[in-house]
């Protein structure tokens, strides 16, 4: 199942990935590019939640 997390600055962005680590890396990139805020991808990967994608439900 995929994982996702929302932006820590509450801008409405949601990042997705195949693992919590991938979500952490994508969230790090978003936070640095969009908000100029550095984050540790390992720390923010802990916020990733597992969810059932719409594709898997078909």
PDB file of C-alpha atoms in Angstrom:
ATOM      1  CA  UNK A   1       0.000   0.000   0.000  1.00  0.00           C
ATOM      2  CA  UNK A   2       1.144   3.558  -0.604  1.00  0.00           C
ATOM      3  CA  UNK A   3       1.952   6.132   2.058  1.00  0.00           C
ATOM      4  CA  UNK A   4       1.241   9.862   2.276  1.00  0.00           C
ATOM      5  CA  UNK A   5       1.758  12.914   4.471  1.00  0.00           C
ATOM      6  CA  UNK A   6       0.599  16.514   4.429  1.00  0.00           C
ATOM      7  CA  UNK A   7       2.743  19.631   4.371  1.00  0.00           C
ATOM      8  CA  UNK A   8       3.975  20.661   7.816  1.00  0.00           C
ATOM      9  CA  UNK A   9       3.232  24.309   6.961  1.00  0.00           C
ATOM     10  CA  UNK A  10      -0.420  23.521   6.210  1.00  0.00           C
ATOM     11  CA  UNK A  11      -0.302  24.806   2.622  1.00  0.00           C
ATOM     12  CA  UNK A  12      -2.546  21.966   1.451  1.00  0.00           C
ATOM     13  CA  UNK A  13       0.140  19.937  -0.319  1.00  0.00           C
ATOM     14  CA  UNK A  14       0.094  16.168   0.150  1.00  0.00           C
ATOM     15  CA  UNK A  15       3.075  14.045  -0.821  1.00  0.00           C
ATOM     16  CA  UNK A  16       2.855  10.337  -1.599  1.00  0.00           C
ATOM     17  CA  UNK A  17       5.333   7.512  -1.917  1.00  0.00           C
ATOM     18  CA  UNK A  18       5.716   3.763  -1.846  1.00  0.00           C
ATOM     19  CA  UNK A  19       7.377   3.829   1.591  1.00  0.00           C
ATOM     20  CA  UNK A  20       7.598   6.154   4.588  1.00  0.00           C
ATOM     21  CA  UNK A  21      11.200   6.914   3.607  1.00  0.00           C
ATOM     22  CA  UNK A  22      10.158   8.056   0.119  1.00  0.00           C
ATOM     23  CA  UNK A  23       7.465  10.268   1.647  1.00  0.00           C
ATOM     24  CA  UNK A  24      10.083  11.764   3.982  1.00  0.00           C
ATOM     25  CA  UNK A  25      12.387  12.602   1.085  1.00  0.00           C
ATOM     26  CA  UNK A  26       9.557  14.143  -0.940  1.00  0.00           C
ATOM     27  CA  UNK A  27       8.315  16.119   2.052  1.00  0.00           C
ATOM     28  CA  UNK A  28      11.868  17.399   2.681  1.00  0.00           C
ATOM     29  CA  UNK A  29      12.093  18.566  -0.938  1.00  0.00           C
ATOM     30  CA  UNK A  30       8.698  20.277  -0.741  1.00  0.00           C
ATOM     31  CA  UNK A  31       9.473  22.038   2.548  1.00  0.00           C
ATOM     32  CA  UNK A  32      12.806  23.345   1.257  1.00  0.00           C
ATOM     33  CA  UNK A  33      11.518  24.426  -2.168  1.00  0.00           C
ATOM     34  CA  UNK A  34       8.126  25.849  -1.208  1.00  0.00           C
ATOM     35  CA  UNK A  35       8.789  27.197   2.284  1.00  0.00           C
ATOM     36  CA  UNK A  36      12.588  27.451   2.612  1.00  0.00           C
ATOM     37  CA  UNK A  37      12.402  25.306   5.757  1.00  0.00           C
ATOM     38  CA  UNK A  38      14.939  22.496   6.173  1.00  0.00           C
ATOM     39  CA  UNK A  39      13.638  19.227   7.630  1.00  0.00           C
ATOM     40  CA  UNK A  40      15.201  15.851   8.317  1.00  0.00           C
ATOM     41  CA  UNK A  41      13.631  13.295   5.949  1.00  0.00           C
ATOM     42  CA  UNK A  42      14.044  10.507   8.506  1.00  0.00           C
ATOM     43  CA  UNK A  43      12.142  12.469  11.145  1.00  0.00           C
ATOM     44  CA  UNK A  44       9.300  13.555   8.865  1.00  0.00           C
ATOM     45  CA  UNK A  45       8.974  10.030   7.432  1.00  0.00           C
ATOM     46  CA  UNK A  46       7.404   9.118  10.783  1.00  0.00           C
ATOM     47  CA  UNK A  47       4.371  11.245   9.840  1.00  0.00           C
ATOM     48  CA  UNK A  48       3.645   9.092   6.767  1.00  0.00           C
ATOM     49  CA  UNK A  49       0.411   7.156   6.984  1.00  0.00           C
ATOM     50  CA  UNK A  50      -0.451   4.055   5.022  1.00  0.00           C
ATOM     51  CA  UNK A  51      -3.618   4.211   2.965  1.00  0.00           C
ATOM     52  CA  UNK A  52      -5.483   2.136   0.423  1.00  0.00           C
ATOM     53  CA  UNK A  53      -5.261   3.723  -2.993  1.00  0.00           C
ATOM     54  CA  UNK A  54      -8.283   3.948  -5.275  1.00  0.00           C
ATOM     55  CA  UNK A  55      -6.461   1.694  -7.771  1.00  0.00           C
ATOM     56  CA  UNK A  56      -6.173  -1.093  -5.191  1.00  0.00           C
ATOM     57  CA  UNK A  57      -9.892  -0.946  -4.406  1.00  0.00           C
ATOM     58  CA  UNK A  58     -10.888  -1.754  -8.012  1.00  0.00           C
TER      59      UNK A  58
END
